[in-house]
Structures are given as C-alpha cells and as structure tokens.
Coordinates of C-alpha atoms in Angstrom, one line a residue:
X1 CA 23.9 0.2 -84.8
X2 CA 21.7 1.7 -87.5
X3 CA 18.6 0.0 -86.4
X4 CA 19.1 1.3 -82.9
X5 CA 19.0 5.1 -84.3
X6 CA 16.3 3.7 -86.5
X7 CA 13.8 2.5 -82.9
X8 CA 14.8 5.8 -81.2
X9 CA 13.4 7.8 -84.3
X10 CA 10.0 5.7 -84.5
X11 CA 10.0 6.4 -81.5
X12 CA 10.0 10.2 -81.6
X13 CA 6.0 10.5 -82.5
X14 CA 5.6 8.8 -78.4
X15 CA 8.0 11.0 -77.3
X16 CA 5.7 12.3 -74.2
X17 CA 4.8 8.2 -72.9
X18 CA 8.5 7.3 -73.6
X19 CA 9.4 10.7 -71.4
X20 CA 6.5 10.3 -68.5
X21 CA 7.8 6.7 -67.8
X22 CA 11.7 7.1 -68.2
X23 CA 11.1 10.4 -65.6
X24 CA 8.5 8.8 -63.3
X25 CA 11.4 5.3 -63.2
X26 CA 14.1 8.1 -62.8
X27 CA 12.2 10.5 -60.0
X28 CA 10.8 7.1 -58.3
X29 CA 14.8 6.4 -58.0
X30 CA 16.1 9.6 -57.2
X31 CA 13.5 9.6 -54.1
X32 CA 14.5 5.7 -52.9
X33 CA 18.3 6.1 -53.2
X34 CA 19.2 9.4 -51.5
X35 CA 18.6 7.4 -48.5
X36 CA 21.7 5.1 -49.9
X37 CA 24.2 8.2 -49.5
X38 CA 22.8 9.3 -46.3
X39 CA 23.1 5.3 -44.3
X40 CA 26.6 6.6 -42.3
X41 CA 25.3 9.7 -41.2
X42 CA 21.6 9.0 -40.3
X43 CA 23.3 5.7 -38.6
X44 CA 25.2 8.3 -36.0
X45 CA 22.2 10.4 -36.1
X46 CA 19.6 8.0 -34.9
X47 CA 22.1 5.7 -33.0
X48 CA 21.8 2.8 -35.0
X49 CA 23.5 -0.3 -36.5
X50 CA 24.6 -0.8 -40.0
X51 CA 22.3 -3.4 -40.5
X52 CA 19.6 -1.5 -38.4
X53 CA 20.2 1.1 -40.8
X54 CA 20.3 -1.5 -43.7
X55 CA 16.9 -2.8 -42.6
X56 CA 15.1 0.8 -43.7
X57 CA 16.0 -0.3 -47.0
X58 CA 14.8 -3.6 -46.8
X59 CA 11.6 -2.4 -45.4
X60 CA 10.9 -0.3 -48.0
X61 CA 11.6 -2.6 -50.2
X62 CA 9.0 -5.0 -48.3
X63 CA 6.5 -2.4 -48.5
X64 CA 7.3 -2.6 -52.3
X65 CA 5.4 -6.1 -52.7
X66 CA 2.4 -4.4 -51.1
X67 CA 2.4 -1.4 -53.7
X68 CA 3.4 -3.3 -56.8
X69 CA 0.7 -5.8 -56.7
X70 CA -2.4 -3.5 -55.8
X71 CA -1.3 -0.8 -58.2
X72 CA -1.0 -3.6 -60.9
X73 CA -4.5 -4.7 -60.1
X74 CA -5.4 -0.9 -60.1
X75 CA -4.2 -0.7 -63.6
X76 CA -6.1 -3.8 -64.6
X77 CA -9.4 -2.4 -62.9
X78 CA -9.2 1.7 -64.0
X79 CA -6.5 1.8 -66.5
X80 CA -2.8 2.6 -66.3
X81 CA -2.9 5.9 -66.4
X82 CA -4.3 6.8 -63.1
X83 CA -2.6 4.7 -60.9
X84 CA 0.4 6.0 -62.2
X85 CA -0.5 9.3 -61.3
X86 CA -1.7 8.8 -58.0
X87 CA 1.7 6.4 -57.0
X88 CA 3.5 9.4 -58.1
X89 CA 1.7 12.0 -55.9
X90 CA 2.2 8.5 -53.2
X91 CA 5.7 8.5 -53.2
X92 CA 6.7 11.6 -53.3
X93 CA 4.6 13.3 -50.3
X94 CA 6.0 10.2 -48.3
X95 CA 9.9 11.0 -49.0
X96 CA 8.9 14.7 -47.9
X97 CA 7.7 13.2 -44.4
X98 CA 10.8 11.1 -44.1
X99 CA 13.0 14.4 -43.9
X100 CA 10.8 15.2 -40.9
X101 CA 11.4 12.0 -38.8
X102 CA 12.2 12.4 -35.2
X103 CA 13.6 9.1 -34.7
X104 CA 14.8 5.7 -36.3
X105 CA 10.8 4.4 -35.9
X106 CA 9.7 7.2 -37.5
X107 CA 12.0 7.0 -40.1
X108 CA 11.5 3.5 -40.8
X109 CA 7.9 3.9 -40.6
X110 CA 8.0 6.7 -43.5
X111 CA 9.8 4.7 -45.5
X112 CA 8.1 1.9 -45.1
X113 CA 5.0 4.0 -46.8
X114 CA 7.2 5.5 -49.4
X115 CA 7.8 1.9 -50.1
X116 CA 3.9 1.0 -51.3
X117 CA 4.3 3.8 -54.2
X118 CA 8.1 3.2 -54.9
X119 CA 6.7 -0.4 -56.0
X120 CA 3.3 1.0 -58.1
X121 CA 4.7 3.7 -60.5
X122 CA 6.7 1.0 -61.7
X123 CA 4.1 -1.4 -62.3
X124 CA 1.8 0.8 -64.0
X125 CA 4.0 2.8 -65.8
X126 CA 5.8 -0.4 -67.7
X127 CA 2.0 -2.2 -68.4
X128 CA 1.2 1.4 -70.2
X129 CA 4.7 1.9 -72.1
X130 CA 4.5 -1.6 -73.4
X131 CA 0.9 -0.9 -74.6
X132 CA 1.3 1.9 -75.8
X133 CA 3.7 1.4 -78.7
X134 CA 4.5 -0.4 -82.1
X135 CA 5.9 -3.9 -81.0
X136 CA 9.3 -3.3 -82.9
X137 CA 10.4 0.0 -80.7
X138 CA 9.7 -1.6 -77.6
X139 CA 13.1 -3.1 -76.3
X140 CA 14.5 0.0 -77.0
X141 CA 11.6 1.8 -75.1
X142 CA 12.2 -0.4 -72.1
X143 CA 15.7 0.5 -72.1
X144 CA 15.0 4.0 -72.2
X145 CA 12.4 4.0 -69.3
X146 CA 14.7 1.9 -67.1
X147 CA 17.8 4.3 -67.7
X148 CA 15.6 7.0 -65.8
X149 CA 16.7 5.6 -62.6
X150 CA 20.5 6.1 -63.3
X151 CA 19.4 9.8 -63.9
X152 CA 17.7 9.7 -60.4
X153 CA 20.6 8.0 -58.6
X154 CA 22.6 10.5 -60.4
X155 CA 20.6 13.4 -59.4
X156 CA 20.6 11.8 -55.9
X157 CA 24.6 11.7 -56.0
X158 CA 24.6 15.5 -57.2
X159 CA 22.6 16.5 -53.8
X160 CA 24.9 14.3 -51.8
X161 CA 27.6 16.6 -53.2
X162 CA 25.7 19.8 -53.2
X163 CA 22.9 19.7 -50.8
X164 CA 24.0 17.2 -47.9
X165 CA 27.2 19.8 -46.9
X166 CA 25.5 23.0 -46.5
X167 CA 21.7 22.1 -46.0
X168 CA 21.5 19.0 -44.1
X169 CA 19.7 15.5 -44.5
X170 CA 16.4 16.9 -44.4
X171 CA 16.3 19.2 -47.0
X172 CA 17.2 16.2 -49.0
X173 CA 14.2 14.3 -48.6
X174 CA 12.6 17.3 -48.9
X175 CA 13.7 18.1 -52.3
X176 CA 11.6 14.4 -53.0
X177 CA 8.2 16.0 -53.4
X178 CA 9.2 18.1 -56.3
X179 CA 8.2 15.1 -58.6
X180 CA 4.9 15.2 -57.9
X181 CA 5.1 17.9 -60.5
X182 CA 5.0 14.8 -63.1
X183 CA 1.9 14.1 -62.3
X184 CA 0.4 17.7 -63.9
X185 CA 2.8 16.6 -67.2
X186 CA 1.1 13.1 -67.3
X187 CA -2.4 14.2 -66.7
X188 CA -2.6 16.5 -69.2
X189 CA 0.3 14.9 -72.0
X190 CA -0.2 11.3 -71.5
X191 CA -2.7 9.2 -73.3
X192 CA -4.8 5.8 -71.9
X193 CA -3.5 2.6 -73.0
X194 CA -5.3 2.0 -76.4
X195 CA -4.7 -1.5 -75.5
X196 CA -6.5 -1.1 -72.1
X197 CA -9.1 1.3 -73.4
X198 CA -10.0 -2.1 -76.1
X199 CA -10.0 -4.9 -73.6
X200 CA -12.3 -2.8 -71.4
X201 CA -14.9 -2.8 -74.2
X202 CA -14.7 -6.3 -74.4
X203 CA -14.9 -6.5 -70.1
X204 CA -11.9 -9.2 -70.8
X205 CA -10.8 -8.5 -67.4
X206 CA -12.6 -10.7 -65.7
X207 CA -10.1 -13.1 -67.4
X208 CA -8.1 -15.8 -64.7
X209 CA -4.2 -15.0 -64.4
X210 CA -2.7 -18.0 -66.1
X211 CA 0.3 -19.2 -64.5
X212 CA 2.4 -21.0 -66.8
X213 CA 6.6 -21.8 -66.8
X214 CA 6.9 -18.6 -68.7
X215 CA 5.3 -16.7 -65.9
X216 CA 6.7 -18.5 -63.2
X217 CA 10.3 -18.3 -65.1
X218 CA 9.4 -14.6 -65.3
X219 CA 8.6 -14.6 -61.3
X220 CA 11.8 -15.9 -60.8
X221 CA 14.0 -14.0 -62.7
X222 CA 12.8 -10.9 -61.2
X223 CA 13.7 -12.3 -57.3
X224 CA 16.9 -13.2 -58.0
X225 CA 18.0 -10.6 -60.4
X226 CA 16.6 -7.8 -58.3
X227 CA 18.9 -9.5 -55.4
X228 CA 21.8 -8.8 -57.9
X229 CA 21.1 -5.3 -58.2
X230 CA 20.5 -4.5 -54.5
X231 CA 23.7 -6.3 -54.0
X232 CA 25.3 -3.6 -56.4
X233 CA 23.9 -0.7 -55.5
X234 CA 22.3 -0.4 -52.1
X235 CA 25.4 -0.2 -50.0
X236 CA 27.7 1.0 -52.8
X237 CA 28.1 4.6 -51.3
X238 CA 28.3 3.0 -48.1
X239 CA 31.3 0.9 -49.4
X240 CA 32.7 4.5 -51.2
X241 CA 32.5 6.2 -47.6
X242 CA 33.6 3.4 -45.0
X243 CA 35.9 1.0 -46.7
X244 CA 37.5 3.7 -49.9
X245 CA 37.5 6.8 -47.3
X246 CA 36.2 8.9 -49.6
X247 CA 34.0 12.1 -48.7
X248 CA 30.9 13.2 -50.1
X249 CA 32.9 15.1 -53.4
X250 CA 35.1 12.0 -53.9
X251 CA 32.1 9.7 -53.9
X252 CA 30.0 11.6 -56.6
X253 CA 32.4 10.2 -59.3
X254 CA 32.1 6.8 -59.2
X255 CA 28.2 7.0 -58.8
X256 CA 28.7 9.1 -61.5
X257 CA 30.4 6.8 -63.9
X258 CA 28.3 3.8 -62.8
X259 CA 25.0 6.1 -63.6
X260 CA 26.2 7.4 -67.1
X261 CA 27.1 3.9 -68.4
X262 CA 24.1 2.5 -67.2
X263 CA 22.0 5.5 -69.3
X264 CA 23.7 4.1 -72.6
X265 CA 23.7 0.4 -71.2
X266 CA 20.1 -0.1 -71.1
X267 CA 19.2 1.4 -74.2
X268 CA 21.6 -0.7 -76.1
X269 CA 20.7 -3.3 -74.1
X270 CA 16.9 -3.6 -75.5
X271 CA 18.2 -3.2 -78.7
X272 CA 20.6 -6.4 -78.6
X273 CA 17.6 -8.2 -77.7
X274 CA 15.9 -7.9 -80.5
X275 CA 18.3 -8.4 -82.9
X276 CA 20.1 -11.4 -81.0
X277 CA 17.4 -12.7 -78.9
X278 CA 16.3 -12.5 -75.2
X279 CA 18.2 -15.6 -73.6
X280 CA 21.5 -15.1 -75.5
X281 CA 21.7 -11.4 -74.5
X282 CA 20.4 -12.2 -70.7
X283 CA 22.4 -15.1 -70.1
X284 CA 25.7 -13.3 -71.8
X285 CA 25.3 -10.3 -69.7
X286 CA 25.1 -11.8 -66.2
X287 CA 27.7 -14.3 -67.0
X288 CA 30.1 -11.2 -68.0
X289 CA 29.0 -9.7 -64.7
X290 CA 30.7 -12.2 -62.3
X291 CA 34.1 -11.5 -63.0
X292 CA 33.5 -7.7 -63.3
X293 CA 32.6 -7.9 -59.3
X294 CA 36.5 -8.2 -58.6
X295 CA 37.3 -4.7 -59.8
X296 CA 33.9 -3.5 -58.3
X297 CA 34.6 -4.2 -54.8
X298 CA 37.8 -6.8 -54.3
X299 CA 41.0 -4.3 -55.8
X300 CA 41.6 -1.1 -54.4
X301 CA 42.9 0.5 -56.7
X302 CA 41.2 4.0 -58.2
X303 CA 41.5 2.4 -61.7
X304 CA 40.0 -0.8 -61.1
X305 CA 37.6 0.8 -59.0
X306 CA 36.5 3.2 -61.9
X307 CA 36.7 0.3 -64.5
X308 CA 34.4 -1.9 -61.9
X309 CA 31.8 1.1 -62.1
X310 CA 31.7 1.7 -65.6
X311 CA 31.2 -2.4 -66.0
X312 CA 28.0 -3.1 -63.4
X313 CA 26.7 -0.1 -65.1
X314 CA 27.1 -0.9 -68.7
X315 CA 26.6 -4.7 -68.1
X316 CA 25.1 -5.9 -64.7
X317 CA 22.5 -2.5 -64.3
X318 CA 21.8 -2.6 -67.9
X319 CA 20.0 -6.0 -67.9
X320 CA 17.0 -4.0 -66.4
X321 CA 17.0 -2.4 -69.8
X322 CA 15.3 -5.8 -70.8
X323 CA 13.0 -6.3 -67.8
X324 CA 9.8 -4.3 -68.6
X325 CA 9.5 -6.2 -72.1
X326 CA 10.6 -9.4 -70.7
X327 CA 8.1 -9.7 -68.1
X328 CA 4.9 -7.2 -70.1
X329 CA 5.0 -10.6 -72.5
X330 CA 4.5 -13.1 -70.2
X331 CA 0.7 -12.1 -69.8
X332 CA -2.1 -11.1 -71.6
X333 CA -3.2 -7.9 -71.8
X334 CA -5.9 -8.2 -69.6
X335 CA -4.4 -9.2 -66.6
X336 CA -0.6 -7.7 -67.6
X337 CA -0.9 -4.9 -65.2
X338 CA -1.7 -7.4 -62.0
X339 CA 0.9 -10.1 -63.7
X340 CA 3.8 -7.6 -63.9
X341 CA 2.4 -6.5 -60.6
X342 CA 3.3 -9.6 -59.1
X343 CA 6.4 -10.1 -60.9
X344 CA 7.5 -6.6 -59.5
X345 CA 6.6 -7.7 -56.3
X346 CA 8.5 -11.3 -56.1
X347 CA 11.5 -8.6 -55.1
X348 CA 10.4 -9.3 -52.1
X349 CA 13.8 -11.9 -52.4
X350 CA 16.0 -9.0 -53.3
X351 CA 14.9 -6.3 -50.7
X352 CA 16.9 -8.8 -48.4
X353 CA 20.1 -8.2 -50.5
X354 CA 21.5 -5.0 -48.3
X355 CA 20.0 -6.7 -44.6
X356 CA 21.8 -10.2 -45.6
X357 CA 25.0 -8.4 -47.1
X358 CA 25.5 -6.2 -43.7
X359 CA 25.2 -9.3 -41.8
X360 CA 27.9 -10.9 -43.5
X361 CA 30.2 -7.7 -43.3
X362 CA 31.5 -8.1 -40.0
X363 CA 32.7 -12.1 -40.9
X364 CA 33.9 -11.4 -44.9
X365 CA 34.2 -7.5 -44.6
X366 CA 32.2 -5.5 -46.7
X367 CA 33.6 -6.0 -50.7
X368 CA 33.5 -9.3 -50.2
X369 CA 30.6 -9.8 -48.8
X370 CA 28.9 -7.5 -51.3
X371 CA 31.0 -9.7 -54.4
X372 CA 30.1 -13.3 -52.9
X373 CA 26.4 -12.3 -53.3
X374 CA 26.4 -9.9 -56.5
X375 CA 28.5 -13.3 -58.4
X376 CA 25.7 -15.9 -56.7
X377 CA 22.4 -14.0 -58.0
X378 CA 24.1 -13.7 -61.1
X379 CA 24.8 -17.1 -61.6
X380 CA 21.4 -18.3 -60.1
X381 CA 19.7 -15.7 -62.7
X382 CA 21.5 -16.9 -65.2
X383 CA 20.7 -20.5 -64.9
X384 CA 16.7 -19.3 -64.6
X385 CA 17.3 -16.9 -68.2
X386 CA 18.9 -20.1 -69.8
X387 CA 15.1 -22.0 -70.1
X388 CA 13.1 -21.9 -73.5
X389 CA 9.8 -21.1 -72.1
X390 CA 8.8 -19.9 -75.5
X391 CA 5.7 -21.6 -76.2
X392 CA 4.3 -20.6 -73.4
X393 CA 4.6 -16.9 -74.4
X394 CA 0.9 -15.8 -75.0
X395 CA 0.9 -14.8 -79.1
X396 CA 0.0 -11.5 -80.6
X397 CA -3.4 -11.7 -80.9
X398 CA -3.9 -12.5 -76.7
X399 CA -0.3 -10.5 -75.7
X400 CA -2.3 -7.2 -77.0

C-alpha cells in the first residue's frame, strides 16, 4: 500500500484539478440522485406509476447521450475547461427548475434538460484530469474523481434525512443550484489542458476518430457496466422504503455505508490497476460482485443487508474508479474528449436499467428483479473486460 500513499502525494502539487473534477463528479451526483430518494413520494404526488416514476430517470439518463457527446466534441473544439464550466452552470440551474414543476410533464421535462449537462461535466472533466497529470498518478486520480459521486449521493442521503421532513421536496432540488458555485473555483483555480493547449498548435483536431476493438471494447464496457450500476443504485432507496419499511432516518445508513466504502473503493481501486493490470482487476471485481447481490437485495436480514452495502460499494461501485483512465486511453488526444464523449454516451443501454427493473417488479418482486439484472451486466461486463485489445491502445507519443 506504500505506493498508493506514494500517487496521492505526487499528487498533492494538482491538488486544485484533482479537487474541481472529484467535486464537479460529486455535485453532478448529488443533483441526479436526490431524485432516487424522493421516487415514493413524488409518485403519490404527481399520481404516477412506479415505472412512470422510474421513466424520469431513464429520461434523464437519455438526455445524457445528447449532453455527453456534444460536450465531448466541445472539449475537442474550445478546450476542456470551458465546457466544463458551462455543463456545470447547465445542470445545476436545471435541478433548481425541477423543484418548481407543477406536474409529472413538467417534471420529466426538467429533468430531461438536467440530463444534457448531467452527461457533459463528466465528459469534459475526465478528458482534462487525464491530461492534465503525470501518467503514473492517474489511476489513482480517476479513482479519486469518481469517489465524488458517493460524496454527492451521500450529501443527497443527508437532505433526505434533514431537509425532505421539515422543508419539503422542493427545497431539495432547490438546494441543486448551489454548485454552480464550482464554476467561480474552476475559472479562476483550474488550468487548460497542456495537452489540449499543444495539439491546438499543431490544429491536430481535424484528425478522424479511429474506431478500433479497443474503442469499440471500450464502447461496450461502458453500456453494460453502467446497466450494472443503475441496477444498484437507482431504485436502491426505493427498495429501503417499500420492500425494508424503513423511513427516511432508517434509510440514510445504508446509503451511508454503501457511499463511504465506495469513497475508499475507488481510490484503491485505480491503484490495483496499475500494479496488477487492468483486466485482472476488472474482470476480478465484477466476478466478486455477483454473489455479493444476494446479501444486497435477496436476505433480509439488517446484517446481511449492511454487509450487501458495504460490498457493491467497495467492489461493484468501485470499478468506476477505473473508468476515466480506462476509456481516456482508448483515443488520441485529439479526438479523446469526443471519444470519451461517446463512450459516456453508449449509457444510453444502462439508462434502461431502473424502467426494465420496475417492469419486472410486479412478476419477480423488487430484490429479485434488481439481483437478476445487477448478476447479468456483471457477467456480460465481465466477459467484454476479459479481451486483450492491447495493441490497439494508441502509444504515448499519439495517447498525449
């Protein structure tokens, strides 16, 4: 574990890129996934479904696709650092309007809009982060950005417990505009890519997007591992609330634990893979996370329960500790920021994950409909992570 302490403290001279991306990844989440607490109430409130209600989510997800891969070609065209600001400033004025919705349509349609910069902080913010520092520190890097959204589902958990009782709904969704304040702390603290700023001079990107196995193995990974996590998370406070029985306070623990494990999961994660390699470390991590699905959802017991948090966080969440380095590589830096775009955007499969598990709810009940499709996008993932697309990998000289 030396070399672990040893990243975090090269990394300590990027401090403010490492910090703008982990919090604009962790205020992105905190915005999306208050919604995820709020499904059983809002359903009563605008007299709908649970897969009516399930749909939101899926649209916003939908919209996603839209956002991640004109942001990504944004970022190609006038550098990462602007389109991460403005996707910032997107998302959250969008959440704000969304706690003033007068019906399901209205809702949905807010959403829906939140959706376009929910998808393009991401994609900018991971092209930069990867560019932006030395080539040893960056598994750890992309660990730490991608533990930011556990802090927002966290924070979003802590309102639930504190805000939802006494204020309301709304004032949730209001509370989602207070990160456009990041955008002030990346304007003025953040530096351009230097990587961005160089192929500029050289006007490399009018360079074609190469698709080769590694890109299309990077494509695919994303859908169905992206399924996965929708599978975990997206109903998972639904699943607290209608099949434990639990009330807003008894809920905030298990959100908790899954949150905190996933915080030192990712981290570590990054780490693992570079010291035992990216396949051996993917491929072992969503194998582990198919039995862990039975204490998840399948035992009721508070023990198992607590156990099957603490496990999707520290193993199934934390493969998205991996993600922004695994897919940055893929392309060249001239074209990364539409590449990832896409990548980011071939989610499109997982925004399905909550609509298709709700579905299935009334025929398997909801655990086991949420386990049956967690264990199947793991497996599926797995299989994908298990190719040697290595040579396809563009080298140092073209990756920069």
């Amino acid at each position: 574990m030396s070399g672990f302490w040893d990243n975090l403290r090269e990394l300590k001279p990027h401090w403010r890129i490492v910090v703008a991306a982990m919090a604009g990844w962790g205020l992105d989440g905190f915005d999306f996934t208050m919604l995820l607490f709020l499904i059983p109430h809002l359903s009563k409130i605008f007299d709908a479904s649970l897969p009516e209600m399930a749909f939101v989510v899926t649209a916003t997800g939908l919209a996603k696709v839209v956002g991640t891969i004109a942001w990504g070609a944004a970022a190609d065209r006038f550098g990462r650092k602007l389109p991460f600001i403005v996707a910032i400033l997107w998302f959250s004025f969008f959440c704000g309007l969304s706690g003033l919705a007068w019906s399901y349509l209205s809702f949905l349609v807010f959403r829906a809009l939140f959706g376009i910069g929910f998808g393009g902080e991401w994609s900018a913010s991971a092209s930069l982060l990867m560019e932006s520092l030395p080539e040893k520190t960056r598994g750890t890097a992309a660990g730490l950005m991608m533990a930011g959204y556990e802090l927002g589902y966290l924070l979003a958990a802590l309102c639930f417990r504190l805000v939802f009782p006494s204020a309301g709904w709304r004032w949730m969704f209001f509370l989602g505009v207070v990160p456009a304040l990041l955008a002030i702390f990346v304007r003025s603290g953040v530096s351009e890519s230097p990587v961005w700023l160089e192929q500029r001079g050289r006007q490399a990107a009018k360079e074609p997007l190469r698709i080769t196995p590694a890109v299309v193995q990077g494509w695919a990974f994303m859908a169905f591992v992206n399924f996965m996590l929708w599978a975990i998370f997206s109903l998972y406070p639904t699943f607290l609330i209608t099949v434990r029985h639990l009330d807003p306070s008894g809920v905030f623990p298990y959100v908790a634990i899954y949150s905190v494990a996933s915080i030192f999961g990712k981290p570590l994660a990054g780490y693992l893979v570079e010291k035992f390699g990216e396949r051996r470390t993917l491929v072992s991590y969503l194998l582990l996370t198919i039995p862990s699905t039975l204490l998840y959802t399948l035992i009721d017991d508070q023990l198992a329960l607590a156990v099957g948090a603490v496990l999707m966080g520290l193993v199934a969440n934390s493969i998205f500790g991996i993600v922004p380095m695994y897919l940055a590589r893929r392309f060249t830096a001239a074209r990364r920021g539409v590449g990832v775009g896409i990548g980011y955007a071939m989610t499109s499969l997982s925004v399905g994950a909550p609509y298709v598990v709700a579905i299935f709810t009334p025929i398997w009940g909801l655990p086991t409909s949420m386990a049956v499709f967690i264990a199947a996008a793991a497996l599926i993932s797995a299989v994908i992570a298990a190719f040697n697309t290595e040579i396809w990998i563009p080298k140092q000289s073209e990756a920069r």
